[in-house]
mmCIF file of C-alpha atoms in Angstrom:
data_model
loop_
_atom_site.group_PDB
_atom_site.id
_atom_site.type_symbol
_atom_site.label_atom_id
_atom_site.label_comp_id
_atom_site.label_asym_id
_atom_site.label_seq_id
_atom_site.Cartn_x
_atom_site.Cartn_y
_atom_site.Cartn_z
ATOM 1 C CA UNK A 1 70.382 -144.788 279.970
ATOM 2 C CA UNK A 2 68.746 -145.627 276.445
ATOM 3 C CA UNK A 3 70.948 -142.473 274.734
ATOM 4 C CA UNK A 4 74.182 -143.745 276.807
ATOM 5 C CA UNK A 5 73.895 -147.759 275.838
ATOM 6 C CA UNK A 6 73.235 -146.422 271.856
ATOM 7 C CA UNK A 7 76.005 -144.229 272.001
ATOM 8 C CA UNK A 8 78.345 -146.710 273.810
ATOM 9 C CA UNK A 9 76.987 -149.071 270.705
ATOM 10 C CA UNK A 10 77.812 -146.569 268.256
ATOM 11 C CA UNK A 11 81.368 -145.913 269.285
ATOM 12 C CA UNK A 12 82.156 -149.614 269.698
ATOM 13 C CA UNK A 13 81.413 -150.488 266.081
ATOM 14 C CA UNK A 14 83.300 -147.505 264.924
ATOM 15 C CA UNK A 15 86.190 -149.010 267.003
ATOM 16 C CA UNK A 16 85.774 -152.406 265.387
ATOM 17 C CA UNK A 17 85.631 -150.884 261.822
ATOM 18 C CA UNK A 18 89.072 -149.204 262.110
ATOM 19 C CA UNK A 19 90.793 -152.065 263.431
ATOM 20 C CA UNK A 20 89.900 -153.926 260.667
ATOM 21 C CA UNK A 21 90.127 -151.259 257.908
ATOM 22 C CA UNK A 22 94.179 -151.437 259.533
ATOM 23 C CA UNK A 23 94.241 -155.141 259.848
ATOM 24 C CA UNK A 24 93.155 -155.199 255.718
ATOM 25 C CA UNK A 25 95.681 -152.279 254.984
ATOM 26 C CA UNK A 26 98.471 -154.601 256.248
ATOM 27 C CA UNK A 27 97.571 -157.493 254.807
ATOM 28 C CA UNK A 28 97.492 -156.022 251.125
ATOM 29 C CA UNK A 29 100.773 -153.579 251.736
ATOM 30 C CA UNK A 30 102.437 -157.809 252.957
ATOM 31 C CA UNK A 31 100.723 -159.236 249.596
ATOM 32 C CA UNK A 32 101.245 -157.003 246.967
ATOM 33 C CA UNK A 33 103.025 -159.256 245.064
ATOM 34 C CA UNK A 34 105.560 -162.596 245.066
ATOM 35 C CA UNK A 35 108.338 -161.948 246.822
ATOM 36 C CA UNK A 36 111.420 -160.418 244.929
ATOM 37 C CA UNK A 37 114.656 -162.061 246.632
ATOM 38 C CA UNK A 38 116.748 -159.035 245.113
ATOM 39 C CA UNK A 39 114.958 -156.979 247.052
ATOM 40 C CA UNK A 40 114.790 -158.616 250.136
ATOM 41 C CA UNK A 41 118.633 -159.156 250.300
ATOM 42 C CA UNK A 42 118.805 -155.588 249.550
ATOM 43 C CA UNK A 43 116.526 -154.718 252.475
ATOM 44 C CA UNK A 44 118.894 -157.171 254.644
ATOM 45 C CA UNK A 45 121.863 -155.486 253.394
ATOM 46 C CA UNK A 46 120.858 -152.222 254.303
ATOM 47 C CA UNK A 47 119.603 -152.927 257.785
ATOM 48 C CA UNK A 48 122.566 -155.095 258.882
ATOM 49 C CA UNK A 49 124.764 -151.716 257.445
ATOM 50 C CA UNK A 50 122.369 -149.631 259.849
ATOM 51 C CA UNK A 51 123.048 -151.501 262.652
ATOM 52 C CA UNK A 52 126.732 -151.716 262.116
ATOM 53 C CA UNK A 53 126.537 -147.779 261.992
ATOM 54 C CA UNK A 54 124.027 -147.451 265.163
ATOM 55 C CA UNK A 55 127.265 -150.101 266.719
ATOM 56 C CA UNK A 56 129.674 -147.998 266.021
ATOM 57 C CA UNK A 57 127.807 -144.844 267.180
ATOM 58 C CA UNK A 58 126.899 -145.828 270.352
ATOM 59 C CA UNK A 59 130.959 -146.999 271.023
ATOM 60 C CA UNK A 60 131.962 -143.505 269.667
ATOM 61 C CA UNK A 61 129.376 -142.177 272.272
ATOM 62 C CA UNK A 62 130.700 -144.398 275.021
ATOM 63 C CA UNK A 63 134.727 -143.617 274.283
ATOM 64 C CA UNK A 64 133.532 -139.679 274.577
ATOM 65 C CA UNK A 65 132.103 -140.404 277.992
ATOM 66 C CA UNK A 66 134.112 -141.716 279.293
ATOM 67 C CA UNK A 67 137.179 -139.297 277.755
ATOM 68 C CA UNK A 68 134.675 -136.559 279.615
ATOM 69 C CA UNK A 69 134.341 -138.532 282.948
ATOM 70 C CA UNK A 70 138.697 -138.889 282.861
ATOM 71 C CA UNK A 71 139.209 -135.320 281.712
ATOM 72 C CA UNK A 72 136.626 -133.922 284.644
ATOM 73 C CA UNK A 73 138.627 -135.447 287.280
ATOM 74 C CA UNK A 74 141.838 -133.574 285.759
ATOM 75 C CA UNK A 75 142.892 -130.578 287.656
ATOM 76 C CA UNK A 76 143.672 -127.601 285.647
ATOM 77 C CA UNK A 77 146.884 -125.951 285.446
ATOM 78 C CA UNK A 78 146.955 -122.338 286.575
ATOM 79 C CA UNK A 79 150.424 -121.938 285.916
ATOM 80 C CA UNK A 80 151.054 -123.232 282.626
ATOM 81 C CA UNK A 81 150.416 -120.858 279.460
ATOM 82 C CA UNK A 82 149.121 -123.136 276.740
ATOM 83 C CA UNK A 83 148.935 -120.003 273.704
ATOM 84 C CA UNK A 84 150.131 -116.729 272.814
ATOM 85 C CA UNK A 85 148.632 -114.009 271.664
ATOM 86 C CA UNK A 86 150.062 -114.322 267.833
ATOM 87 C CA UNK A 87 151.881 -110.788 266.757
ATOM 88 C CA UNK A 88 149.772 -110.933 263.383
ATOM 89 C CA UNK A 89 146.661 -109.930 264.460
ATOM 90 C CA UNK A 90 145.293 -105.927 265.778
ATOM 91 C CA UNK A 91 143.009 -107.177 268.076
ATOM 92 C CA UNK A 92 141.082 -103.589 267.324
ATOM 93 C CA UNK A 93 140.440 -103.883 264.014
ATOM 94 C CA UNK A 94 140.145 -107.664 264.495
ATOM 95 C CA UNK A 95 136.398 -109.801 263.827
ATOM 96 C CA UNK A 96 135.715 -111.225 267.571
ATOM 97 C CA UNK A 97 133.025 -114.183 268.841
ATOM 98 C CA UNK A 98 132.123 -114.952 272.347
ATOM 99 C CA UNK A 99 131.950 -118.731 272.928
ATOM 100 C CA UNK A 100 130.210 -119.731 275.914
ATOM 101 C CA UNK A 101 129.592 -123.004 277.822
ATOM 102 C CA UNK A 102 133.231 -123.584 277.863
ATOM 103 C CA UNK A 103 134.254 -126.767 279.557
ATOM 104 C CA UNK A 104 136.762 -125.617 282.552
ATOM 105 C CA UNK A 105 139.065 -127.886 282.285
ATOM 106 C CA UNK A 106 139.577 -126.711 278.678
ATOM 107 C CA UNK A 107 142.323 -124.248 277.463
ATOM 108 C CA UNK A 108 143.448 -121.969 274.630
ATOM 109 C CA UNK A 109 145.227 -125.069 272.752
ATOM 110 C CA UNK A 110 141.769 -127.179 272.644
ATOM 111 C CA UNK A 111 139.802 -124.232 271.590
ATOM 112 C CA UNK A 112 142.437 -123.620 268.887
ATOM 113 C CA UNK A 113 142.441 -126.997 267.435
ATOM 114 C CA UNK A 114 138.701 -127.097 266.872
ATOM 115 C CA UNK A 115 138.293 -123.820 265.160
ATOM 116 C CA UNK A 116 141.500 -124.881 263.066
ATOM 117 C CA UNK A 117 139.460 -128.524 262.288
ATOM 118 C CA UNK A 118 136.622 -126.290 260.791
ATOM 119 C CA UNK A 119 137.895 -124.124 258.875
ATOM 120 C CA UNK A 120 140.039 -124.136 255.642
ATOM 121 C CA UNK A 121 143.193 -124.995 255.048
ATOM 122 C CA UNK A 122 144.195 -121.473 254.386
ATOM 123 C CA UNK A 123 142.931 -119.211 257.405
ATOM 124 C CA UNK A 124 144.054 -116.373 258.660
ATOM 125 C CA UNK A 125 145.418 -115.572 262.317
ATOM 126 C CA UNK A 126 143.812 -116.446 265.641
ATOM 127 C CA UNK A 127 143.184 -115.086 268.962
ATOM 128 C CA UNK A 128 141.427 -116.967 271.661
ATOM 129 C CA UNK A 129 140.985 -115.100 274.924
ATOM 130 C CA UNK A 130 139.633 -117.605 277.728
ATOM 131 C CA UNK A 131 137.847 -116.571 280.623
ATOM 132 C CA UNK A 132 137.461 -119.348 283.564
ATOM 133 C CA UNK A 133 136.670 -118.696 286.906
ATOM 134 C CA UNK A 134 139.503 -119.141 289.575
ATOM 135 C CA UNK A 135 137.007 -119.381 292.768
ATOM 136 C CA UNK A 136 134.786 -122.120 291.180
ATOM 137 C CA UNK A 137 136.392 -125.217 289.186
ATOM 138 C CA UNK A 138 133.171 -126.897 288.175
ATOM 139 C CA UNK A 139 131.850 -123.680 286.685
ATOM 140 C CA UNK A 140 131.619 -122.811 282.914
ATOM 141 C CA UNK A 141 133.953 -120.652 280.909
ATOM 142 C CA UNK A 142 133.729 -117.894 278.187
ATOM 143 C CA UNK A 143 136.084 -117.226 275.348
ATOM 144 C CA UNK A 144 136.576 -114.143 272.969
ATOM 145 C CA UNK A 145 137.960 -115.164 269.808
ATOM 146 C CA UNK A 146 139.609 -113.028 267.214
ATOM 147 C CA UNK A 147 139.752 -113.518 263.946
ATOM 148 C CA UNK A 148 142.217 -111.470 261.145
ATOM 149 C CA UNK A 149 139.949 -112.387 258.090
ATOM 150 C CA UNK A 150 135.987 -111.752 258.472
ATOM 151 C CA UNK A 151 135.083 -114.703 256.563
ATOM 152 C CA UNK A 152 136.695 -117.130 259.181
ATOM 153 C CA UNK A 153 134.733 -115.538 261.656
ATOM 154 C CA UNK A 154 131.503 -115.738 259.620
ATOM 155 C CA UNK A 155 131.949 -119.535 258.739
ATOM 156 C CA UNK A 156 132.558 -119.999 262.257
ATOM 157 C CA UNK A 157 129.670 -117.882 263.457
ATOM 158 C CA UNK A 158 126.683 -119.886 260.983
ATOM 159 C CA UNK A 159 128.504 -123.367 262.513
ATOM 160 C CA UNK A 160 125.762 -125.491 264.619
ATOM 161 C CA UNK A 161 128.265 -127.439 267.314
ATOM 162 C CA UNK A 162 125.335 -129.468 268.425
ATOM 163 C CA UNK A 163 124.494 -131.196 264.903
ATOM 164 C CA UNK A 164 128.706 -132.073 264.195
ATOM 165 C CA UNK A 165 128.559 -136.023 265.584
ATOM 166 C CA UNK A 166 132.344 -136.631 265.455
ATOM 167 C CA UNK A 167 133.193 -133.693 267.849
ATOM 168 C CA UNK A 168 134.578 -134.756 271.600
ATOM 169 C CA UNK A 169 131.436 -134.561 274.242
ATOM 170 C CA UNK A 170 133.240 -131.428 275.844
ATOM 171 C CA UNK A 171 132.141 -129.482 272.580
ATOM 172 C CA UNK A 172 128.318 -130.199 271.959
ATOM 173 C CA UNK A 173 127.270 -127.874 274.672
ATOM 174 C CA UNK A 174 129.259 -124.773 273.294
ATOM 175 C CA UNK A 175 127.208 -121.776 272.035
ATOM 176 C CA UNK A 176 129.035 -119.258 269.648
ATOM 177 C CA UNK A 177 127.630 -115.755 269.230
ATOM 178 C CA UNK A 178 128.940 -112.341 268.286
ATOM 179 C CA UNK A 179 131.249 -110.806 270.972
ATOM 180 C CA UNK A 180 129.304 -107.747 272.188
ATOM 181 C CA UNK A 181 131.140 -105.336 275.218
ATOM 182 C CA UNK A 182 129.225 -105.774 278.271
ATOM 183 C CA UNK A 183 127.475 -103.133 280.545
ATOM 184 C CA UNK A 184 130.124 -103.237 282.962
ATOM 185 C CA UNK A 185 132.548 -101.679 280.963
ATOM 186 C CA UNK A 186 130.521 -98.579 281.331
ATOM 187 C CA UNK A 187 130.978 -97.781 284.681
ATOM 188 C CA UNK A 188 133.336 -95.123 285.820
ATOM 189 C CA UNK A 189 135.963 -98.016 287.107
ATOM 190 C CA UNK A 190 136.862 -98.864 283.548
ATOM 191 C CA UNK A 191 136.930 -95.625 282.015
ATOM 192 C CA UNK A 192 139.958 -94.127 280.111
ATOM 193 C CA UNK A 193 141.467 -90.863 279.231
ATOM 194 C CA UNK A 194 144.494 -90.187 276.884
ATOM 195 C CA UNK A 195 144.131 -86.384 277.979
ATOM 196 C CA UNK A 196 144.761 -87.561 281.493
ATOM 197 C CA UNK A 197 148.549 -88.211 280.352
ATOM 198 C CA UNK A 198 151.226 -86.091 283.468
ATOM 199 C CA UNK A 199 147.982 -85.775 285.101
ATOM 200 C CA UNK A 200 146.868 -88.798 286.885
ATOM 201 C CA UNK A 201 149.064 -91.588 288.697
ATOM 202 C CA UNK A 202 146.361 -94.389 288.036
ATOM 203 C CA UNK A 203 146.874 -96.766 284.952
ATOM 204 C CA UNK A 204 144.471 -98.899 283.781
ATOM 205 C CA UNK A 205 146.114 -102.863 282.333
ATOM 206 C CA UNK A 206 144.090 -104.368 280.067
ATOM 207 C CA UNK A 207 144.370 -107.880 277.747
ATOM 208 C CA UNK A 208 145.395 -109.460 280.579
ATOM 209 C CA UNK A 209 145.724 -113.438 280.721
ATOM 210 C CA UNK A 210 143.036 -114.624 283.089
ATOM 211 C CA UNK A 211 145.228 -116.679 285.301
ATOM 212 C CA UNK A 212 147.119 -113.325 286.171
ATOM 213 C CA UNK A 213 147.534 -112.039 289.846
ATOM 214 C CA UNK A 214 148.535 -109.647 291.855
ATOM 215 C CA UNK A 215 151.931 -111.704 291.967
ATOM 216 C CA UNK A 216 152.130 -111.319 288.348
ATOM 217 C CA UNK A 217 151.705 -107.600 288.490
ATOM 218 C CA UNK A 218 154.122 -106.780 291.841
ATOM 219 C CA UNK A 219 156.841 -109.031 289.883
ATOM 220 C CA UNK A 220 156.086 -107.019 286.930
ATOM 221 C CA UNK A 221 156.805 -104.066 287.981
ATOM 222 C CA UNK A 222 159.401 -104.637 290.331
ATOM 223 C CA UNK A 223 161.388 -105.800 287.600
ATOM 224 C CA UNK A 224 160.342 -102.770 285.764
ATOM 225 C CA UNK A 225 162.343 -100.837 289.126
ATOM 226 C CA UNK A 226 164.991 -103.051 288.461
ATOM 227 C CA UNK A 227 165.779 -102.394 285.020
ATOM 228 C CA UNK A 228 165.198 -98.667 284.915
ATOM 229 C CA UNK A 229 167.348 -98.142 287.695
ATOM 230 C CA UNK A 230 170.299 -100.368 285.910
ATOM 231 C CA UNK A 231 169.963 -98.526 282.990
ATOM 232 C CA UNK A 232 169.975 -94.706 284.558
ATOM 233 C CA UNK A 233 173.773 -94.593 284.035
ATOM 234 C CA UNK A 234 173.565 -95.697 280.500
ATOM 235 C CA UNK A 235 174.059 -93.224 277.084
ATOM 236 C CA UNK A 236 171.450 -92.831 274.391
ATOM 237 C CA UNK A 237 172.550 -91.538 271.285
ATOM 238 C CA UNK A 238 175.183 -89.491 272.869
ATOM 239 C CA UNK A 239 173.380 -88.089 276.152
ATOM 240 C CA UNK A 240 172.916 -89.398 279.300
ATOM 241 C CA UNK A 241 169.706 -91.269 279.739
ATOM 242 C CA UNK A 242 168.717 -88.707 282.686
ATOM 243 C CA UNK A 243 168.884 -85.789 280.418
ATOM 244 C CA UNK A 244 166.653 -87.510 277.692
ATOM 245 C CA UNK A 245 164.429 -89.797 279.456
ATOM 246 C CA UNK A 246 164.661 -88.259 283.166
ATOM 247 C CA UNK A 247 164.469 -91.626 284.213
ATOM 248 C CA UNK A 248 166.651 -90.739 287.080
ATOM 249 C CA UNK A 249 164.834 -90.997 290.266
ATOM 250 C CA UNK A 250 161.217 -93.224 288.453
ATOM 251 C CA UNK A 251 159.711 -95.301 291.367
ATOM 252 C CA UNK A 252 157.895 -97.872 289.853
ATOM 253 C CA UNK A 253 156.643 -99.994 293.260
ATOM 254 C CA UNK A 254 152.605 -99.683 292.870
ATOM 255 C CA UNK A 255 151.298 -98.072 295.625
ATOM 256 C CA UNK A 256 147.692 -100.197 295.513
ATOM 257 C CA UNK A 257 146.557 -102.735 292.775
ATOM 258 C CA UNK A 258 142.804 -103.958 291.801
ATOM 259 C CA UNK A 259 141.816 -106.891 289.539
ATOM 260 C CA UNK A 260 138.794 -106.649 288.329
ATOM 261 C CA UNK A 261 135.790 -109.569 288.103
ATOM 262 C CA UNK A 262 132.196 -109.358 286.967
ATOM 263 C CA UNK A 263 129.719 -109.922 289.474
ATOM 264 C CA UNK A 264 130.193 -113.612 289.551
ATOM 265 C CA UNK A 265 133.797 -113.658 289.832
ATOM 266 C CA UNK A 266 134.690 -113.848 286.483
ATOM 267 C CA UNK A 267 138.073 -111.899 285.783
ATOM 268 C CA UNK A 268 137.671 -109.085 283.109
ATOM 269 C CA UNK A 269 141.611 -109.435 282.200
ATOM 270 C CA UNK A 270 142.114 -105.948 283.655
ATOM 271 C CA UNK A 271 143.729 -104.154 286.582
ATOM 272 C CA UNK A 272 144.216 -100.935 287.825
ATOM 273 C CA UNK A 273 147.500 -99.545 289.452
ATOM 274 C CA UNK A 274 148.215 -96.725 291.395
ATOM 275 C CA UNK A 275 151.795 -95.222 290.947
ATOM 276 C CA UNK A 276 154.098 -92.326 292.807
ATOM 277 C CA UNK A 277 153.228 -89.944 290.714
ATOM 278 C CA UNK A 278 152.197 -88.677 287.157
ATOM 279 C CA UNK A 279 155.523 -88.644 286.150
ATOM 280 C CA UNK A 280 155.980 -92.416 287.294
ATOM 281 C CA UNK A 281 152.589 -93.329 285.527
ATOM 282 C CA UNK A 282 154.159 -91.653 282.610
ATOM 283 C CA UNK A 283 157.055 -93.820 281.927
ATOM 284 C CA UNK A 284 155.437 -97.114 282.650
ATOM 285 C CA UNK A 285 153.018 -96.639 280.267
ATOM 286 C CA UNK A 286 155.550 -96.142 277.785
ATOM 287 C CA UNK A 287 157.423 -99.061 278.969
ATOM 288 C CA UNK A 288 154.775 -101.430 279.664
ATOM 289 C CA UNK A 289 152.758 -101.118 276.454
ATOM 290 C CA UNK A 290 152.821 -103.999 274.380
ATOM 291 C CA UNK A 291 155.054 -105.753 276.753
ATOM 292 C CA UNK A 292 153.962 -109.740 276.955
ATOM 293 C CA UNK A 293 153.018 -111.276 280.113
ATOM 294 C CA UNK A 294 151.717 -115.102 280.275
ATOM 295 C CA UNK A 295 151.897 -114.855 276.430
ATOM 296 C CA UNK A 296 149.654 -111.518 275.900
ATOM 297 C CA UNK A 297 150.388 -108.472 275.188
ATOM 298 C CA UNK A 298 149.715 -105.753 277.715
ATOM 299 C CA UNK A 299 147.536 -102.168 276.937
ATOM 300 C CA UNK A 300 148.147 -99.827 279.269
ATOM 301 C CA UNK A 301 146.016 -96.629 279.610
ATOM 302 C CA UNK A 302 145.884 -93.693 281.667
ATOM 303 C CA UNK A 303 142.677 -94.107 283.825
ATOM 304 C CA UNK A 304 140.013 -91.598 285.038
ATOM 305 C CA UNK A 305 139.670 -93.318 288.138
ATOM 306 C CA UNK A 306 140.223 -91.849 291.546
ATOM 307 C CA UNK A 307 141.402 -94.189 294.425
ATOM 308 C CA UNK A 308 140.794 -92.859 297.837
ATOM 309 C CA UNK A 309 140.783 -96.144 299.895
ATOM 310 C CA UNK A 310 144.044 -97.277 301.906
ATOM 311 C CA UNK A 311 146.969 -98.100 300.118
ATOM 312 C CA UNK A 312 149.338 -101.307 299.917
ATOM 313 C CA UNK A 313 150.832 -102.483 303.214
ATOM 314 C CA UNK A 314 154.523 -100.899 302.764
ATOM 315 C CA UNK A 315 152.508 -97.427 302.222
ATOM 316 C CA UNK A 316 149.665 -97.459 303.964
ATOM 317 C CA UNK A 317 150.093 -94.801 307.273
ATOM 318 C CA UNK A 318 148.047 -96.450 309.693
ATOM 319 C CA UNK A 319 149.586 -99.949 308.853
ATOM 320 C CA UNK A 320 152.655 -98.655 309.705
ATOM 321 C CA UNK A 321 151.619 -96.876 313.337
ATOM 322 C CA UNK A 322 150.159 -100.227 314.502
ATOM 323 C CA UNK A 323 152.880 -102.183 313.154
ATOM 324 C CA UNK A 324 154.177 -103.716 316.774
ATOM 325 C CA UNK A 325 151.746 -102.708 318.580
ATOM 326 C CA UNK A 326 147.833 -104.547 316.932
ATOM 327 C CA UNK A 327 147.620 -107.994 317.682
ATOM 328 C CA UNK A 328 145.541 -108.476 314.739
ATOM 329 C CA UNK A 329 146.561 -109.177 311.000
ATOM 330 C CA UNK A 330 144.237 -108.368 308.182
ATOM 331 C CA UNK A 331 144.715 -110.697 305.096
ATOM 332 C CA UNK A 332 142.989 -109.879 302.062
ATOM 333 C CA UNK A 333 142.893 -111.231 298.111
ATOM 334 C CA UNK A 334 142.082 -114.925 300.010
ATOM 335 C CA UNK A 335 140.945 -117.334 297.456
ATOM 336 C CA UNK A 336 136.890 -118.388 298.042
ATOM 337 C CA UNK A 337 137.285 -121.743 298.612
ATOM 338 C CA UNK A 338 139.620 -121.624 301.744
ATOM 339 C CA UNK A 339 137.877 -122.243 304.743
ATOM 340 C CA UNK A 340 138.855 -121.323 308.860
ATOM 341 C CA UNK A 341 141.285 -124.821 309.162
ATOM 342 C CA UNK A 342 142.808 -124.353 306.347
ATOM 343 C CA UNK A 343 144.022 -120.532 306.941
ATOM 344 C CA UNK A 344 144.778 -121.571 310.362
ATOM 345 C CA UNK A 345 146.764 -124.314 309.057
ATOM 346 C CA UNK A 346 148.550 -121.778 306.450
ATOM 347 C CA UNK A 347 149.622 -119.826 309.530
ATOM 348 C CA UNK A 348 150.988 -122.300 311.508
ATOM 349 C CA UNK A 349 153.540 -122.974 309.232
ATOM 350 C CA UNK A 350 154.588 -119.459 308.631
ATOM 351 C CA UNK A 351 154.578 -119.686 312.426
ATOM 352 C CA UNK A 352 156.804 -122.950 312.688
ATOM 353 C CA UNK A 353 159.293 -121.684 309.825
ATOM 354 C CA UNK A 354 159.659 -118.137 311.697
ATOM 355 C CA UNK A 355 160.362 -120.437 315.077
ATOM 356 C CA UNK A 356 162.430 -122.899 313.809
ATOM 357 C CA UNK A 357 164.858 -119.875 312.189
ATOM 358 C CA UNK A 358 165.008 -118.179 315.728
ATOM 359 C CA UNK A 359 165.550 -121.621 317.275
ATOM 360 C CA UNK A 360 162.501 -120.606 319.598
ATOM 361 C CA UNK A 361 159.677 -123.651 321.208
ATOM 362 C CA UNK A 362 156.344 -121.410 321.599
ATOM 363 C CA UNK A 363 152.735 -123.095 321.552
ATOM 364 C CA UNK A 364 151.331 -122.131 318.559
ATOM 365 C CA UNK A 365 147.467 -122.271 319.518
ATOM 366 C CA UNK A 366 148.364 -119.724 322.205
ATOM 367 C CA UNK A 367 149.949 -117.149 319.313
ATOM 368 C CA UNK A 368 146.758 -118.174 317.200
ATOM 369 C CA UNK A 369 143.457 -117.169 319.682
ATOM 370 C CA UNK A 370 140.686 -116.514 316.513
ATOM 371 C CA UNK A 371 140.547 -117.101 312.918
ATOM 372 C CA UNK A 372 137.653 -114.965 311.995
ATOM 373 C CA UNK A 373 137.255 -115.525 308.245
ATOM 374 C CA UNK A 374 134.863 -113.519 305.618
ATOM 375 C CA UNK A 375 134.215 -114.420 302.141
ATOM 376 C CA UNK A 376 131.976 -112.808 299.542
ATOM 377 C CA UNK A 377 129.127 -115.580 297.494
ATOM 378 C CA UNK A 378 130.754 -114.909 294.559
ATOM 379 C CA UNK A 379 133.590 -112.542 294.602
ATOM 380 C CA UNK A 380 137.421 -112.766 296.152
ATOM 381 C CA UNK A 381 137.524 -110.137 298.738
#
């Protein structure tokens, strides 16, 4: 108890001696010297102009939030196509970043304007590619940006988004890195072959927008039919366009169609399509390349992939021996987010339109027994 009590004793004065050596160090820093008026208005001058800038930053802050709160509760626009691919710029040869933590209810335009804000006046062309998810709207997006002049990409690349104050909110979370291909493009799926040219029917559509669908692609190519089919009759330099061309007799109707997403149902902005034949495959790729839909221009490739799954409806054998006489329908490419009412709901109208044109009453819960739905965690099946 002795040894305790001294040490207590001990560590108390030690206590007491450094509050006052503090207590003195204040009072001589406060009396160095008579007060200099000049100085103190300057000192008054520069903390009233601190506080008008903290004022104005926390507004600033305030106006952003509540710009981000209004702009969350937007919906985005899956139809509308806010920029084009510019004609300028060989996206192979081109200087590409990956920007990540992409708000989703920002577009091409946005991204645009703030790369065009940090840069120079004199820059050279500029390709944003945006990747958002179409199953999940609160989720982050990706873009690939590509840049015609290395140094634009390089000023861009060395820029901290965090540290610029007078950016929107919807920025300060972005991270910019160089665009690397992922391990996915490895697979077999994605794989190429130019050899593979009056060989294959399967094409392979890449720099594709990521709000295309399968719509896109049937409308595509039906047009494609369309076009080919008015122009068989017409002369080319002189000679028939059968004798030249043989494009006499080209079916372009896809026989079966894949978009491809990541493993959290990202899109990759490609798609493969299975034709006729070779010699169908053939001309569409010649057709199709380069060809701009949703404002970017298509690359089509002769793929080394080999589809052995069922076909599209209108082809598809066993579709058409149960056609008439299954009482079950099989619908497939259904967005994540619809639930059982909803597709029940979908198919009563299809039901009440298909009455209402025969001028038939029928009770629609007894034409609709089940609605057995099945969705993937992450992926559209």
């Amino acid at each position: 108890l002795h040894i305790l009590s001294s040490y207590y004793m001990a560590s108390k004065t030690n206590r007491q001696k450094r509050s006052f050596h503090k207590i003195q160090g204040k009072q001589e820093h406060n009396n160095d010297g008579p007060s200099d008026p000049k100085r103190n208005s300057k000192r008054q001058k520069t903390n009233h102009h601190g506080q008008q800038q903290k004022q104005h930053q926390n507004r600033a802050k305030q106006e952003n939030k509540q710009q981000f709160k209004q702009q969350k509760r937007v919906r985005p626009d899956f139809f509308a196509v806010h920029l084009e691919q510019p004609d300028e710029i060989d996206l192979s040869s081109a200087k590409s970043l990956e920007i990540r933590n992409v708000p989703p209810f920002c577009h091409e335009r946005d991204l645009y304007d703030f790369i065009i804000s940090q840069l120079a006046s004199k820059h050279g062309a500029i390709d944003i590619q945006l990747i958002h998810s179409r199953h999940n709207k609160k989720k982050q997006g990706t873009a690939i940006v590509s840049f015609s002049d290395a140094a634009d990409a390089a000023h861009i690349r060395q820029l901290n988004v965090s540290r610029i104050a007078h950016l929107p909110l919807k920025y300060n979370r972005l991270r910019i890195a160089d665009h690397r291909e992922s391990r996915d493009q490895r697979s077999a799926i994605y794989q190429t072959d130019a050899s593979l040219e009056g060989k294959t029917d399967m094409l392979k559509l890449s720099n594709l927008h990521w709000k295309c669908t399968l719509s896109h692609l049937q409308q595509l190519f039906h047009a494609l039919m369309a076009s080919s089919s008015s122009s068989s009759a017409t002369r080319v330099d002189g000679q028939d366009a059968k004798e030249e061309g043989e494009e006499d007799g080209v079916d372009t109707d896809p026989r079966w169609m894949r978009l491809m997403e990541d493993k959290n149902g990202y899109p990759k902005c490609q798609a493969l399509v299975l034709l006729g034949s070779a010699k169908d495959a053939v001309f569409v790729q010649k057709t199709l390349s380069q060809t701009r839909l949703l404002g970017r221009k298509i690359v089509v490739e002769f793929s080394s992939y080999t589809h052995g799954g069922a076909l599209l409806p209108d082809y598809d054998g066993m579709n058409t021996q149960l056609r008439g006489v299954s009482k079950k329908l099989l619908l497939t490419n259904v967005k994540q987010s619809v639930n059982t009412h909803e597709m029940r709901k979908f198919l009563e109208q299809q039901l009440e339109e298909e009455e209402k044109e025969k001028e038939k009453e029928a009770a629609l819960d007894a034409i609709i027994t089940d609605v057995y739905l099945i969705h993937h965690p992450k992926r559209v099946c």
